[in-house]
Tab-separated table of C-alpha atoms in Angstrom:
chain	number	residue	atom	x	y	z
A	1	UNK	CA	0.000	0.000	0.000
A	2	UNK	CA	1.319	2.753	-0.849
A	3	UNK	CA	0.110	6.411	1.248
A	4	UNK	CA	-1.819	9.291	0.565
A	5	UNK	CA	-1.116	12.660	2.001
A	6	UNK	CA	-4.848	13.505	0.014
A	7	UNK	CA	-8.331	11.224	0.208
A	8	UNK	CA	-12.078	12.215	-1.093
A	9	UNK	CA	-13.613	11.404	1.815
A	10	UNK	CA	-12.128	12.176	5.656
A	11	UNK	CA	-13.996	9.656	7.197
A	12	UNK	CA	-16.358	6.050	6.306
A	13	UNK	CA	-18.285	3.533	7.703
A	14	UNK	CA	-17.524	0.029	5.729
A	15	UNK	CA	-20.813	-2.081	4.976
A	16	UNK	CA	-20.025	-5.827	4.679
A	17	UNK	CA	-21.199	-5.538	0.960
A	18	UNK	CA	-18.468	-3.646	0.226
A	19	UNK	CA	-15.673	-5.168	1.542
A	20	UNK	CA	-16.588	-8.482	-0.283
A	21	UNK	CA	-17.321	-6.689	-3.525
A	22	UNK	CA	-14.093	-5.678	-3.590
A	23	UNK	CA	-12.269	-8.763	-2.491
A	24	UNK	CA	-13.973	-10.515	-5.661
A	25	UNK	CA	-10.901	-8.868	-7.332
A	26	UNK	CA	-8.119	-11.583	-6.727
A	27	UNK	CA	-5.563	-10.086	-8.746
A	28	UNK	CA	-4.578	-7.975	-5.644
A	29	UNK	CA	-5.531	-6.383	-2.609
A	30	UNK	CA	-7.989	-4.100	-3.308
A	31	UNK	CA	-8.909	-2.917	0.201
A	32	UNK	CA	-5.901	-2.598	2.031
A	33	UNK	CA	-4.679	-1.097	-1.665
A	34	UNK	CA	-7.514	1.644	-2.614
A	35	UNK	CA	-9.749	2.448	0.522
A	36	UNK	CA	-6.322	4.111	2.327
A	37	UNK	CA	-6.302	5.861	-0.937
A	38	UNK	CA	-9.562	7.047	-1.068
A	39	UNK	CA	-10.753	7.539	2.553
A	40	UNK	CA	-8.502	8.925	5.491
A	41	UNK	CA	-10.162	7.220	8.283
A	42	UNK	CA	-12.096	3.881	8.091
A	43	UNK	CA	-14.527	2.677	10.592
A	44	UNK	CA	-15.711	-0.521	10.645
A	45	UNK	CA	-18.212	-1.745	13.345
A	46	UNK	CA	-17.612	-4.441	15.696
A	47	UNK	CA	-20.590	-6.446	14.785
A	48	UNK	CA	-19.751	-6.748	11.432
A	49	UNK	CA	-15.984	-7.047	11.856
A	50	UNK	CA	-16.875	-10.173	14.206
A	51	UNK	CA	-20.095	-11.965	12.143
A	52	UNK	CA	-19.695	-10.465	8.751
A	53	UNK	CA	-16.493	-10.407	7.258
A	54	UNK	CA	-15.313	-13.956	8.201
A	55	UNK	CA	-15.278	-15.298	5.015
A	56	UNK	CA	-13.463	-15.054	2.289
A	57	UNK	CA	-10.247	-15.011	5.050
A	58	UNK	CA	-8.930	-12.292	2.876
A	59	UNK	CA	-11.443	-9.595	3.732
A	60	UNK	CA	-10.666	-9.884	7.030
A	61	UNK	CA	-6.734	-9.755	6.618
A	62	UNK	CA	-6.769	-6.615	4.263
A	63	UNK	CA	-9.608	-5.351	7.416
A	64	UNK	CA	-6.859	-6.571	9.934
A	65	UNK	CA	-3.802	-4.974	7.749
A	66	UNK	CA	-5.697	-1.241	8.025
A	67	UNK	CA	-5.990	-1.573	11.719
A	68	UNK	CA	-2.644	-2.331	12.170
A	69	UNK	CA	-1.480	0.238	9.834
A	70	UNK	CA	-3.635	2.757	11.583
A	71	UNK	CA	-6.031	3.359	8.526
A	72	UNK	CA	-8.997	1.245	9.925
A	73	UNK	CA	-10.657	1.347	13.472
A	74	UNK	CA	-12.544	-1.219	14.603
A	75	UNK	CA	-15.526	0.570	16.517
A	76	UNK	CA	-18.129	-0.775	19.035
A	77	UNK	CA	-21.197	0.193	21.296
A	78	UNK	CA	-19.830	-0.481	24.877
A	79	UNK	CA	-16.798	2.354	24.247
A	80	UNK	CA	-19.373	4.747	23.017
A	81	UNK	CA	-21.720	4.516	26.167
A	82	UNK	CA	-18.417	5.089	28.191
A	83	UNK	CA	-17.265	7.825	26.254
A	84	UNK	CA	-19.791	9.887	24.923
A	85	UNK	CA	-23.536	9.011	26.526
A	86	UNK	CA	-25.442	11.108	24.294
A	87	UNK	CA	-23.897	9.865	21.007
A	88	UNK	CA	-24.885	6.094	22.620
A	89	UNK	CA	-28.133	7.359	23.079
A	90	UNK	CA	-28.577	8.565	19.769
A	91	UNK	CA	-26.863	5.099	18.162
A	92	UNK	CA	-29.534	3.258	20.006
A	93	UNK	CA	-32.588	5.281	19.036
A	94	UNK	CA	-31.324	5.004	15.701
A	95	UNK	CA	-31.360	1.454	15.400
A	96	UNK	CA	-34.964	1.576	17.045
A	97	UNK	CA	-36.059	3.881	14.638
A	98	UNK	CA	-34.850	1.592	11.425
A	99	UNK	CA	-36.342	-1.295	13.195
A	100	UNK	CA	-39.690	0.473	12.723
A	101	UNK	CA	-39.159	1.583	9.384
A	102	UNK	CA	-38.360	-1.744	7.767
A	103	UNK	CA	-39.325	-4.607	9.287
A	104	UNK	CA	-37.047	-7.009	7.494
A	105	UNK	CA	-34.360	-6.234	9.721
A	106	UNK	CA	-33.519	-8.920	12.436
A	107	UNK	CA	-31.429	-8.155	15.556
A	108	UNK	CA	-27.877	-9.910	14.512
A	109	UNK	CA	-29.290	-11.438	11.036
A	110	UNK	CA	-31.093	-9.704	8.109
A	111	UNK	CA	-29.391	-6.100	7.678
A	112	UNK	CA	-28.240	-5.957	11.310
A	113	UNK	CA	-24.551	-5.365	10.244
A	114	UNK	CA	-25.703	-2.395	8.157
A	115	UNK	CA	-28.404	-1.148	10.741
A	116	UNK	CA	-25.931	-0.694	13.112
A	117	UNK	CA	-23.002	1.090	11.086
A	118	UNK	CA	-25.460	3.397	10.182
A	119	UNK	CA	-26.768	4.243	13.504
A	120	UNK	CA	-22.953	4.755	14.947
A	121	UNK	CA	-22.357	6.322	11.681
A	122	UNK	CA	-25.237	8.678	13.091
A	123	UNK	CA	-24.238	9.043	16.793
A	124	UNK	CA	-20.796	10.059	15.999
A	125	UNK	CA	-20.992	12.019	12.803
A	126	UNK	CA	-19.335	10.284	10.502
A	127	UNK	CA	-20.626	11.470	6.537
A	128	UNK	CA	-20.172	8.631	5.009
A	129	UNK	CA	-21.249	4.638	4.607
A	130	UNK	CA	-19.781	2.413	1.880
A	131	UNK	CA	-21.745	0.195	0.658
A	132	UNK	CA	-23.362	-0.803	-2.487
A	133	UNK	CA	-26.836	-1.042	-1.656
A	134	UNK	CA	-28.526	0.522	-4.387
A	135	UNK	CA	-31.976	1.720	-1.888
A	136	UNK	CA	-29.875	2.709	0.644
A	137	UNK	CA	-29.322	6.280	0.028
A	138	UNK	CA	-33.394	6.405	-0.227
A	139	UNK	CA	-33.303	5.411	3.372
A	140	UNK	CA	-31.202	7.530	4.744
A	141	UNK	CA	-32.740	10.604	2.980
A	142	UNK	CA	-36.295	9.258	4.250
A	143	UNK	CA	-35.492	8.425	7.721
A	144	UNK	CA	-32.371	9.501	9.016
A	145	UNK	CA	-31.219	12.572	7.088
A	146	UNK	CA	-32.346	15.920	8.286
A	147	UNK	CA	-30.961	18.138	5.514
A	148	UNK	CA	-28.552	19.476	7.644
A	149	UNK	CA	-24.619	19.336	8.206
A	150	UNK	CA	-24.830	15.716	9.821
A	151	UNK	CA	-26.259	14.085	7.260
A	152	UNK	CA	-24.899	10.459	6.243
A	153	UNK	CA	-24.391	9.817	2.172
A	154	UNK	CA	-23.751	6.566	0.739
A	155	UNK	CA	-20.452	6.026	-1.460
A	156	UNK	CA	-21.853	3.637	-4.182
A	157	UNK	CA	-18.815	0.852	-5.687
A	158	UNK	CA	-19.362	3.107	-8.731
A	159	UNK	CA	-18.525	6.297	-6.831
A	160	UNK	CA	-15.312	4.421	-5.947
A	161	UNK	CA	-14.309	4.051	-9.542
A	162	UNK	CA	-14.600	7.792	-10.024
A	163	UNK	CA	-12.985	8.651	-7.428
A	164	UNK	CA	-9.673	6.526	-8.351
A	165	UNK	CA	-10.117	8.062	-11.737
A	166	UNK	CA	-9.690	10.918	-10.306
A	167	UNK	CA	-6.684	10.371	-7.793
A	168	UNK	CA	-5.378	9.431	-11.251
A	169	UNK	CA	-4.936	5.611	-9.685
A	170	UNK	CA	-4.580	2.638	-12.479
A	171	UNK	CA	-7.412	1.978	-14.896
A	172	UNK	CA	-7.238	-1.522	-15.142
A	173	UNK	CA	-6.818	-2.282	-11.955
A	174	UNK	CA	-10.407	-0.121	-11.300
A	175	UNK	CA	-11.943	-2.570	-14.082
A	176	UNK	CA	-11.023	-5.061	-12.612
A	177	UNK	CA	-12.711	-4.229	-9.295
A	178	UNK	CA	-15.563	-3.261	-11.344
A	179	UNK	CA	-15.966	-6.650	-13.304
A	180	UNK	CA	-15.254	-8.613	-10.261
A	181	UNK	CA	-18.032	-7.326	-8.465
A	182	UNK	CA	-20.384	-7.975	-10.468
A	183	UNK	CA	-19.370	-11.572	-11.322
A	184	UNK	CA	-21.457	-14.242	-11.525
A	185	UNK	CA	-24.422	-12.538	-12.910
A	186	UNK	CA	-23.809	-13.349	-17.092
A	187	UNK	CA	-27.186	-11.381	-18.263
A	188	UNK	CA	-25.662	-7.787	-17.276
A	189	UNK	CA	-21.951	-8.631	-18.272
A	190	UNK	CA	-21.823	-6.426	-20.981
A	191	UNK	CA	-23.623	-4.063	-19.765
A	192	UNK	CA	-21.329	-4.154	-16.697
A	193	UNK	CA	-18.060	-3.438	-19.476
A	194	UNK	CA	-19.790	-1.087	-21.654
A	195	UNK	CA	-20.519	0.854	-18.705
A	196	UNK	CA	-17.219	0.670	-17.189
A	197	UNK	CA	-15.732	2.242	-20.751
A	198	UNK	CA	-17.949	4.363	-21.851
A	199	UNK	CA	-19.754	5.695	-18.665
A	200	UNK	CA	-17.203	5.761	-15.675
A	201	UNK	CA	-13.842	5.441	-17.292
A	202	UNK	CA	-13.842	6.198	-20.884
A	203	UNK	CA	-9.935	6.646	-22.554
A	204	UNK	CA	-9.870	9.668	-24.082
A	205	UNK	CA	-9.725	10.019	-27.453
């Protein structure tokens, strides 16, 4: 990994989607290699650090490499009722309120991982979640967002391509990412490239 006096975003919340979106690409490292790059300061929640990102091993090693490197902190409840009570209280009524609002979620199963991030997202004002859920931002806006300076915005796996477009980082190593992600899934393959070249990184002509 290679550092970055410079990042797009200051600070992120890492949604398990994510992380094993990006460690489709086998070729290299691409979390440990491209999130320093792009954000300062990674969060990642304990919950999903600990039931989430087990498998593949690899997610968890590049997860384990930021830590260690000081990129990545691994964050958690229990601290924030010690250290700041109001920001716990406003984590839990957060993840009361999304309860509510969609019913799906199931305390530690469906969406828990991502319920959570978002409500210490919340509670300690952190802008940003990474993930690559595509309703997510809807969410927010409808039930967490205020319009005002706290508000939490979702970096989308294609706002991560632009952004290493335009840190100027390698092309084919962001196509690869890009492919890899959405692997598996043969009816949109072309789509997936022609987008890629045309739409998000076209060479310039």
């Amino acid at each position: 990994m290679t550092g970055m006096t410079e990042c797009i975003w200051k600070e992120a919340i890492l949604d398990t989607d994510f992380a094993l979106k990006l460690e489709k690409a086998k070729q290299f490292n691409a979390i440990e290699e491209y999130i320093p790059r792009l954000v300062h300061k990674l969060f990642v929640h304990q919950y999903v650090y600990e039931n989430e990102i087990l498998v593949p091993k690899r997610t968890k090693e590049q997860i384990n490499y930021l830590v260690n490197q000081g990129r990545a902190v691994i964050v958690d409840a229990q601290s924030l009722k010690i250290e700041n009570p109001l920001a716990a209280k406003i984590y839990q009524q957060t993840i009361t309120h999304l309860e509510k609002v969609a019913p799906e979620t199931r305390y530690k199963g469906k969406n828990w991982g991502e319920t959570v991030s978002i409500a210490y997202a919340r509670a300690t004002v952190i802008p940003f979640i990474i993930s690559d859920e595509s309703e997510l931002q809807l969410l927010l806006d409808e039930e967490v967002n205020s319009d005002s300076e706290t508000d939490l915005f979702v970096i989308r796996l294609r706002d991560f391509i632009i952004g290493m477009k335009d840190m100027g980082l390698k092309r084919k190593e962001a196509y690869i990412i890009w492919c890899a992600a959405h692997q598996g899934n043969k009816r949109i393959i072309e789509w997936v490239k022609r987008e890629f070249k045309e739409e998000l990184w076209p060479v310039d002509t």
